[in-house]
Amino acid sequence: MAAVTELGTALRALVDASVSTAVGPEELRAAAAEARRATALLEADRRPPGRLPPLDDPVAFRRVYSPVTGVGSAVAPPLTLRGDPAGGVRAEATLGLLYEGPPGYLHGGMSGLLMDHLLGAAAIHAGLWGMTAHLELDYRGPVPLGVPLVLRGWVERNAGRRTDVAGSIAAADAPDRVLVQATGIFVTPRAEKMDAYFATVTDAAGRHTPPGRPTDATAVQP
Amino acid sequence: MAAVTELGTALRALVDASVSTAVGPEELRAAAAEARRATALLEADRRPPGRLPPLDDPVAFRRVYSPVTGVGSAVAPPLTLRGDPAGGVRAEATLGLLYEGPPGYLHGGMSGLLMDHLLGAAAIHAGLWGMTAHLELDYRGPVPLGVPLVLRGWVERNAGRRTDVAGSIAAADAPDRVLVQATGIFVTPRAEKMDAYFATVTDAAGRHTPPGRPTDATAVQP
């Protein structure tokens, strides 16, 4: 895990530098050459499609390359999800230019990405894994980049395979002034759908390991 | 533009390799060291906050580091938007493990990111720029990774500052079987809000250049 985290950290710094740099074409090309050398090292061996990375535990929802929480992912902030004493889950993050939409503000769709993840994590945290069936977002104000944010997700109700969840994004220094409000419906697929969707998924040892009801909650830090 | 695109291309290949590699900790650490060298090159000069990159034209909505369409962005697929003979805009893309949610499928929130962008671009394409006020997504089936997708966005109606837009994601080989259906409301902020939101935004030459009604549509390729 340490090496995956080290590479993820290095890549996030590189990607962040790449969108905020003011160096000239020569330095950009030199950086591209370094990046290609790194790629060649990594491409020496690739996992086959459908085989999860050794560090993943899909039953416990630990995914090291998640585009939102993955410590190994260059695109993930990454968010660290924690149980919220007020209920559900919460995360804090300060987002940079990588996620920019209108100048100075978070891309509206990035709010959608983050909220979908928080809502899904809130369901998992309550032992109610499902896939997104419906997501709805109200944008009450632009989300500023470069300032600490608080993201929350919580379960509103559950009935059988359907879980209704909600969430919000606010600036950490004004947590009650909601900038983005989200609601979602997450549905646990029927057994036959699960079989169809995830028939070929294996862990690194080759064992069939579809996602499912969490046995513990390692995706959420204590 | 060529050097920014070269670096963006190299970074996308690196990030893609980083989430699918099966090399050991030693190679991961060596790749991280290369990435840190590239970062050092780029960090030699950074643009100040609020100053756009020289290649950006916010009036024409050309953004080289957009997280969805930016040729210089490591996280953007990047999508190339085109005018759709059927109306609105469309893009094609094949998405990899970087965007994974459930094993083998697109992260539900990534569908939100892509749809928000397509809907916003459809408004711009119709000369109706606005910021996302509401976004709603219905997920009818999981979106597979590694297969060509078709993404569409179109304007449903416009009334003053409000534009209603819609969009869809489907597999390219089954374009009529919609996997994700989206609707959105985009609103052009009032003049006083525009001033408040974008007061300090300048182009690379230091001129105040808030986003606004497009003068042309370079964000959409012919």
PDB file of C-alpha atoms in Angstrom, chain A residues 1-210:
ATOM      1  CA  MET A   1       0.000   0.000   0.000  1.00  0.00           C
ATOM      2  CA  ALA A   2       2.877   2.394   0.776  1.00  0.00           C
ATOM      3  CA  ALA A   3       4.245   2.305  -2.794  1.00  0.00           C
ATOM      4  CA  VAL A   4       0.784   2.751  -4.346  1.00  0.00           C
ATOM      5  CA  THR A   5       0.169   5.725  -2.051  1.00  0.00           C
ATOM      6  CA  GLU A   6       3.612   7.153  -2.862  1.00  0.00           C
ATOM      7  CA  LEU A   7       2.935   6.992  -6.600  1.00  0.00           C
ATOM      8  CA  GLY A   8      -0.592   8.382  -6.164  1.00  0.00           C
ATOM      9  CA  THR A   9       0.762  11.289  -4.115  1.00  0.00           C
ATOM     10  CA  ALA A  10       3.469  11.992  -6.711  1.00  0.00           C
ATOM     11  CA  LEU A  11       0.953  11.874  -9.563  1.00  0.00           C
ATOM     12  CA  ARG A  12      -1.493  14.205  -7.807  1.00  0.00           C
ATOM     13  CA  ALA A  13       1.324  16.729  -7.294  1.00  0.00           C
ATOM     14  CA  LEU A  14       2.333  16.369 -10.955  1.00  0.00           C
ATOM     15  CA  VAL A  15      -1.204  16.781 -12.271  1.00  0.00           C
ATOM     16  CA  ASP A  16      -1.736  19.775  -9.988  1.00  0.00           C
ATOM     17  CA  ALA A  17       1.498  21.368 -11.245  1.00  0.00           C
ATOM     18  CA  SER A  18       0.528  20.645 -14.864  1.00  0.00           C
ATOM     19  CA  VAL A  19      -2.655  22.748 -14.707  1.00  0.00           C
ATOM     20  CA  SER A  20      -1.126  25.671 -12.812  1.00  0.00           C
ATOM     21  CA  THR A  21       2.314  25.888 -14.418  1.00  0.00           C
ATOM     22  CA  ALA A  22       3.492  28.953 -16.320  1.00  0.00           C
ATOM     23  CA  VAL A  23       6.682  27.442 -17.752  1.00  0.00           C
ATOM     24  CA  GLY A  24       7.383  27.547 -21.476  1.00  0.00           C
ATOM     25  CA  PRO A  25       7.025  24.872 -24.191  1.00  0.00           C
ATOM     26  CA  GLU A  26      10.552  23.532 -23.680  1.00  0.00           C
ATOM     27  CA  GLU A  27       9.947  22.726 -19.996  1.00  0.00           C
ATOM     28  CA  LEU A  28       6.488  21.311 -20.795  1.00  0.00           C
ATOM     29  CA  ARG A  29       8.087  18.948 -23.306  1.00  0.00           C
ATOM     30  CA  ALA A  30      10.823  17.938 -20.843  1.00  0.00           C
ATOM     31  CA  ALA A  31       8.155  17.142 -18.244  1.00  0.00           C
ATOM     32  CA  ALA A  32       6.247  15.108 -20.861  1.00  0.00           C
ATOM     33  CA  ALA A  33       9.419  13.080 -21.509  1.00  0.00           C
ATOM     34  CA  GLU A  34       9.755  12.341 -17.763  1.00  0.00           C
ATOM     35  CA  ALA A  35       6.103  11.288 -17.696  1.00  0.00           C
ATOM     36  CA  ARG A  36       6.652   8.907 -20.612  1.00  0.00           C
ATOM     37  CA  ARG A  37       9.594   7.310 -18.762  1.00  0.00           C
ATOM     38  CA  ALA A  38       7.352   6.761 -15.740  1.00  0.00           C
ATOM     39  CA  THR A  39       4.660   5.260 -17.987  1.00  0.00           C
ATOM     40  CA  ALA A  40       7.145   2.812 -19.514  1.00  0.00           C
ATOM     41  CA  LEU A  41       8.074   1.569 -16.034  1.00  0.00           C
ATOM     42  CA  LEU A  42       4.418   0.966 -15.145  1.00  0.00           C
ATOM     43  CA  GLU A  43       3.479  -0.612 -18.472  1.00  0.00           C
ATOM     44  CA  ALA A  44       5.977  -3.448 -17.968  1.00  0.00           C
ATOM     45  CA  ASP A  45       3.123  -5.426 -16.408  1.00  0.00           C
ATOM     46  CA  ARG A  46      -0.637  -4.817 -16.494  1.00  0.00           C
ATOM     47  CA  ARG A  47      -3.470  -6.603 -14.709  1.00  0.00           C
ATOM     48  CA  PRO A  48      -6.017  -8.259 -16.980  1.00  0.00           C
ATOM     49  CA  PRO A  49      -9.480  -6.634 -17.337  1.00  0.00           C
ATOM     50  CA  GLY A  50     -11.894  -7.788 -14.628  1.00  0.00           C
ATOM     51  CA  ARG A  51      -9.101  -8.605 -12.175  1.00  0.00           C
ATOM     52  CA  LEU A  52      -9.021  -6.173  -9.278  1.00  0.00           C
ATOM     53  CA  PRO A  53      -5.768  -4.757  -7.859  1.00  0.00           C
ATOM     54  CA  PRO A  54      -4.249  -6.823  -4.999  1.00  0.00           C
ATOM     55  CA  LEU A  55      -4.945  -4.057  -2.491  1.00  0.00           C
ATOM     56  CA  ASP A  56      -8.655  -3.831  -3.310  1.00  0.00           C
ATOM     57  CA  ASP A  57     -11.349  -5.442  -1.218  1.00  0.00           C
ATOM     58  CA  PRO A  58     -14.619  -4.976  -3.081  1.00  0.00           C
ATOM     59  CA  VAL A  59     -16.646  -6.629  -0.310  1.00  0.00           C
ATOM     60  CA  ALA A  60     -15.332  -4.064   2.171  1.00  0.00           C
ATOM     61  CA  PHE A  61     -15.445  -1.356  -0.548  1.00  0.00           C
ATOM     62  CA  ARG A  62     -11.757  -0.580  -0.288  1.00  0.00           C
ATOM     63  CA  ARG A  63     -10.746   0.631  -3.764  1.00  0.00           C
ATOM     64  CA  VAL A  64      -7.260   2.098  -4.035  1.00  0.00           C
ATOM     65  CA  TYR A  65      -7.921   3.597  -7.493  1.00  0.00           C
ATOM     66  CA  SER A  66     -11.385   5.078  -6.836  1.00  0.00           C
ATOM     67  CA  PRO A  67     -11.650   8.402  -8.710  1.00  0.00           C
ATOM     68  CA  VAL A  68     -12.931  10.022  -5.489  1.00  0.00           C
ATOM     69  CA  THR A  69     -11.274   8.276  -2.531  1.00  0.00           C
ATOM     70  CA  GLY A  70      -8.432   6.271  -4.096  1.00  0.00           C
ATOM     71  CA  VAL A  71      -5.039   6.915  -2.524  1.00  0.00           C
ATOM     72  CA  GLY A  72      -3.483   5.601  -5.757  1.00  0.00           C
ATOM     73  CA  SER A  73      -5.650   7.687  -8.105  1.00  0.00           C
ATOM     74  CA  ALA A  74      -4.251  10.833  -9.727  1.00  0.00           C
ATOM     75  CA  VAL A  75      -7.762  12.253 -10.196  1.00  0.00           C
ATOM     76  CA  ALA A  76      -9.095  11.628  -6.661  1.00  0.00           C
ATOM     77  CA  PRO A  77      -8.628  14.565  -4.233  1.00  0.00           C
ATOM     78  CA  PRO A  78      -8.553  11.923  -2.481  1.00  0.00           C
ATOM     79  CA  LEU A  79     -11.386  12.225   0.009  1.00  0.00           C
ATOM     80  CA  THR A  80     -11.093  10.515   3.375  1.00  0.00           C
ATOM     81  CA  LEU A  81     -14.554   9.472   4.488  1.00  0.00           C
ATOM     82  CA  ARG A  82     -15.376   9.358   8.180  1.00  0.00           C
ATOM     83  CA  GLY A  83     -18.476   8.497  10.150  1.00  0.00           C
ATOM     84  CA  ASP A  84     -20.258  11.734  11.096  1.00  0.00           C
ATOM     85  CA  PRO A  85     -21.422  12.074  14.739  1.00  0.00           C
ATOM     86  CA  ALA A  86     -24.466  13.888  13.259  1.00  0.00           C
ATOM     87  CA  GLY A  87     -25.216  10.758  11.177  1.00  0.00           C
ATOM     88  CA  GLY A  88     -23.965   9.398   7.881  1.00  0.00           C
ATOM     89  CA  VAL A  89     -20.496  10.170   6.546  1.00  0.00           C
ATOM     90  CA  ARG A  90     -18.442  13.298   6.020  1.00  0.00           C
ATOM     91  CA  ALA A  91     -15.227  14.340   4.325  1.00  0.00           C
ATOM     92  CA  GLU A  92     -13.144  17.473   4.139  1.00  0.00           C
ATOM     93  CA  ALA A  93     -11.236  18.608   1.079  1.00  0.00           C
ATOM     94  CA  THR A  94      -9.656  21.657  -0.524  1.00  0.00           C
ATOM     95  CA  LEU A  95      -9.900  21.385  -4.298  1.00  0.00           C
ATOM     96  CA  GLY A  96      -7.540  22.927  -6.846  1.00  0.00           C
ATOM     97  CA  LEU A  97      -7.559  24.079 -10.468  1.00  0.00           C
ATOM     98  CA  LEU A  98      -7.690  20.485 -11.675  1.00  0.00           C
ATOM     99  CA  TYR A  99     -11.420  20.550 -10.873  1.00  0.00           C
ATOM    100  CA  GLU A 100     -12.191  24.002 -12.279  1.00  0.00           C
ATOM    101  CA  GLY A 101     -15.357  24.806 -14.214  1.00  0.00           C
ATOM    102  CA  PRO A 102     -16.127  28.550 -14.303  1.00  0.00           C
ATOM    103  CA  PRO A 103     -12.918  30.471 -13.458  1.00  0.00           C
ATOM    104  CA  GLY A 104     -12.218  30.102  -9.732  1.00  0.00           C
ATOM    105  CA  TYR A 105     -15.050  27.652  -9.032  1.00  0.00           C
ATOM    106  CA  LEU A 106     -15.630  23.919  -8.953  1.00  0.00           C
ATOM    107  CA  HIS A 107     -16.975  22.359 -12.165  1.00  0.00           C
ATOM    108  CA  GLY A 108     -20.694  21.730 -11.640  1.00  0.00           C
ATOM    109  CA  GLY A 109     -20.239  18.131 -12.715  1.00  0.00           C
ATOM    110  CA  MET A 110     -17.472  17.631 -10.144  1.00  0.00           C
ATOM    111  CA  SER A 111     -20.030  18.431  -7.450  1.00  0.00           C
ATOM    112  CA  GLY A 112     -22.081  15.634  -8.994  1.00  0.00           C
ATOM    113  CA  LEU A 113     -19.140  13.225  -8.874  1.00  0.00           C
ATOM    114  CA  LEU A 114     -18.353  14.020  -5.246  1.00  0.00           C
ATOM    115  CA  MET A 115     -21.984  13.934  -4.103  1.00  0.00           C
ATOM    116  CA  ASP A 116     -22.709  10.641  -5.854  1.00  0.00           C
ATOM    117  CA  HIS A 117     -19.773   9.140  -4.002  1.00  0.00           C
ATOM    118  CA  LEU A 118     -20.743  10.571  -0.606  1.00  0.00           C
ATOM    119  CA  LEU A 119     -24.326   9.365  -1.037  1.00  0.00           C
ATOM    120  CA  GLY A 120     -23.171   5.889  -2.039  1.00  0.00           C
ATOM    121  CA  ALA A 121     -20.755   5.801   0.900  1.00  0.00           C
ATOM    122  CA  ALA A 122     -23.537   6.842   3.284  1.00  0.00           C
ATOM    123  CA  ALA A 123     -25.584   3.860   2.103  1.00  0.00           C
ATOM    124  CA  ILE A 124     -22.588   1.535   2.539  1.00  0.00           C
ATOM    125  CA  HIS A 125     -21.912   2.994   5.975  1.00  0.00           C
ATOM    126  CA  ALA A 126     -25.477   1.991   6.924  1.00  0.00           C
ATOM    127  CA  GLY A 127     -24.943  -1.525   5.529  1.00  0.00           C
ATOM    128  CA  LEU A 128     -27.085  -0.767   2.466  1.00  0.00           C
ATOM    129  CA  TRP A 129     -24.929  -1.009  -0.666  1.00  0.00           C
ATOM    130  CA  GLY A 130     -26.596  -0.071  -3.930  1.00  0.00           C
ATOM    131  CA  MET A 131     -25.925   1.367  -7.368  1.00  0.00           C
ATOM    132  CA  THR A 132     -27.068   4.868  -8.290  1.00  0.00           C
ATOM    133  CA  ALA A 133     -30.568   4.818  -9.826  1.00  0.00           C
ATOM    134  CA  HIS A 134     -31.334   8.540  -9.546  1.00  0.00           C
ATOM    135  CA  LEU A 135     -29.293  11.591  -8.573  1.00  0.00           C
ATOM    136  CA  GLU A 136     -30.560  15.123  -8.209  1.00  0.00           C
ATOM    137  CA  LEU A 137     -28.503  18.217  -7.436  1.00  0.00           C
ATOM    138  CA  ASP A 138     -29.505  21.761  -6.550  1.00  0.00           C
ATOM    139  CA  TYR A 139     -26.782  24.358  -6.966  1.00  0.00           C
ATOM    140  CA  ARG A 140     -27.408  27.251  -4.590  1.00  0.00           C
ATOM    141  CA  GLY A 141     -24.075  28.994  -4.984  1.00  0.00           C
ATOM    142  CA  PRO A 142     -20.757  28.401  -6.763  1.00  0.00           C
ATOM    143  CA  VAL A 143     -18.301  26.187  -4.836  1.00  0.00           C
ATOM    144  CA  PRO A 144     -14.990  28.044  -4.477  1.00  0.00           C
ATOM    145  CA  LEU A 145     -11.667  26.347  -5.226  1.00  0.00           C
ATOM    146  CA  GLY A 146      -8.769  26.608  -2.787  1.00  0.00           C
ATOM    147  CA  VAL A 147     -10.840  26.801   0.395  1.00  0.00           C
ATOM    148  CA  PRO A 148     -11.639  23.953   2.811  1.00  0.00           C
ATOM    149  CA  LEU A 149     -14.987  22.300   2.049  1.00  0.00           C
ATOM    150  CA  VAL A 150     -17.180  19.959   4.078  1.00  0.00           C
ATOM    151  CA  LEU A 151     -19.014  17.221   2.197  1.00  0.00           C
ATOM    152  CA  ARG A 152     -21.727  15.172   3.876  1.00  0.00           C
ATOM    153  CA  GLY A 153     -23.950  12.215   3.013  1.00  0.00           C
ATOM    154  CA  TRP A 154     -26.682  10.496   5.029  1.00  0.00           C
ATOM    155  CA  VAL A 155     -29.454   7.923   4.615  1.00  0.00           C
ATOM    156  CA  GLU A 156     -32.991   9.350   4.607  1.00  0.00           C
ATOM    157  CA  ARG A 157     -34.853   6.033   4.458  1.00  0.00           C
ATOM    158  CA  ASN A 158     -34.579   2.449   3.282  1.00  0.00           C
ATOM    159  CA  ALA A 159     -37.200   0.070   1.916  1.00  0.00           C
ATOM    160  CA  GLY A 160     -35.975  -3.302   0.707  1.00  0.00           C
ATOM    161  CA  ARG A 161     -33.478  -2.866  -2.106  1.00  0.00           C
ATOM    162  CA  ARG A 162     -34.080   0.924  -2.328  1.00  0.00           C
ATOM    163  CA  THR A 163     -32.212   3.454  -0.199  1.00  0.00           C
ATOM    164  CA  ASP A 164     -32.946   7.196  -0.299  1.00  0.00           C
ATOM    165  CA  VAL A 165     -29.913   9.300   0.537  1.00  0.00           C
ATOM    166  CA  ALA A 166     -29.040  12.973   0.727  1.00  0.00           C
ATOM    167  CA  GLY A 167     -25.918  15.073   0.953  1.00  0.00           C
ATOM    168  CA  SER A 168     -24.453  18.543   0.828  1.00  0.00           C
ATOM    169  CA  ILE A 169     -21.357  20.592   0.047  1.00  0.00           C
ATOM    170  CA  ALA A 170     -20.524  23.704   2.076  1.00  0.00           C
ATOM    171  CA  ALA A 171     -17.478  25.808   2.866  1.00  0.00           C
ATOM    172  CA  ALA A 172     -15.890  24.607   6.122  1.00  0.00           C
ATOM    173  CA  ASP A 173     -16.101  28.110   7.594  1.00  0.00           C
ATOM    174  CA  ALA A 174     -19.858  28.335   6.821  1.00  0.00           C
ATOM    175  CA  PRO A 175     -21.056  24.747   7.184  1.00  0.00           C
ATOM    176  CA  ASP A 176     -24.747  25.694   7.452  1.00  0.00           C
ATOM    177  CA  ARG A 177     -24.807  27.664   4.196  1.00  0.00           C
ATOM    178  CA  VAL A 178     -25.305  24.779   1.766  1.00  0.00           C
ATOM    179  CA  LEU A 179     -23.810  25.428  -1.697  1.00  0.00           C
ATOM    180  CA  VAL A 180     -24.860  22.149  -3.279  1.00  0.00           C
ATOM    181  CA  GLN A 181     -27.719  19.975  -2.044  1.00  0.00           C
ATOM    182  CA  ALA A 182     -28.067  16.433  -3.373  1.00  0.00           C
ATOM    183  CA  THR A 183     -30.586  13.638  -3.118  1.00  0.00           C
ATOM    184  CA  GLY A 184     -30.273  10.179  -4.579  1.00  0.00           C
ATOM    185  CA  ILE A 185     -31.863   6.783  -4.854  1.00  0.00           C
ATOM    186  CA  PHE A 186     -29.515   3.819  -4.613  1.00  0.00           C
ATOM    187  CA  VAL A 187     -30.742   0.323  -5.478  1.00  0.00           C
ATOM    188  CA  THR A 188     -29.200  -3.046  -4.665  1.00  0.00           C
ATOM    189  CA  PRO A 189     -29.457  -5.063  -7.901  1.00  0.00           C
ATOM    190  CA  ARG A 190     -31.431  -8.327  -7.817  1.00  0.00           C
ATOM    191  CA  ALA A 191     -29.274 -11.475  -7.614  1.00  0.00           C
ATOM    192  CA  GLU A 192     -29.639 -12.240 -11.330  1.00  0.00           C
ATOM    193  CA  LYS A 193     -28.553  -8.708 -12.265  1.00  0.00           C
ATOM    194  CA  MET A 194     -25.590  -8.945  -9.899  1.00  0.00           C
ATOM    195  CA  ASP A 195     -24.561 -12.178 -11.633  1.00  0.00           C
ATOM    196  CA  ALA A 196     -24.905 -10.559 -15.064  1.00  0.00           C
ATOM    197  CA  TYR A 197     -23.052  -7.364 -14.136  1.00  0.00           C
ATOM    198  CA  PHE A 198     -20.173  -8.848 -12.168  1.00  0.00           C
ATOM    199  CA  ALA A 199     -19.835 -12.416 -13.454  1.00  0.00           C
ATOM    200  CA  THR A 200     -16.169 -12.068 -14.382  1.00  0.00           C
ATOM    201  CA  VAL A 201     -14.833  -9.905 -11.522  1.00  0.00           C
ATOM    202  CA  THR A 202     -12.020 -11.553  -9.566  1.00  0.00           C
ATOM    203  CA  ASP A 203      -9.603 -10.449  -6.912  1.00  0.00           C
ATOM    204  CA  ALA A 204      -5.853 -10.541  -7.507  1.00  0.00           C
ATOM    205  CA  ALA A 205      -5.766 -14.227  -6.520  1.00  0.00           C
ATOM    206  CA  GLY A 206      -8.372 -15.070  -9.180  1.00  0.00           C
ATOM    207  CA  ARG A 207     -11.286 -15.640  -6.759  1.00  0.00           C
ATOM    208  CA  HIS A 208     -14.713 -14.381  -7.931  1.00  0.00           C
ATOM    209  CA  THR A 209     -15.409 -11.307  -5.785  1.00  0.00           C
ATOM    210  CA  PRO A 210     -18.412  -9.210  -6.825  1.00  0.00           C
TER     211      PRO A 210
END
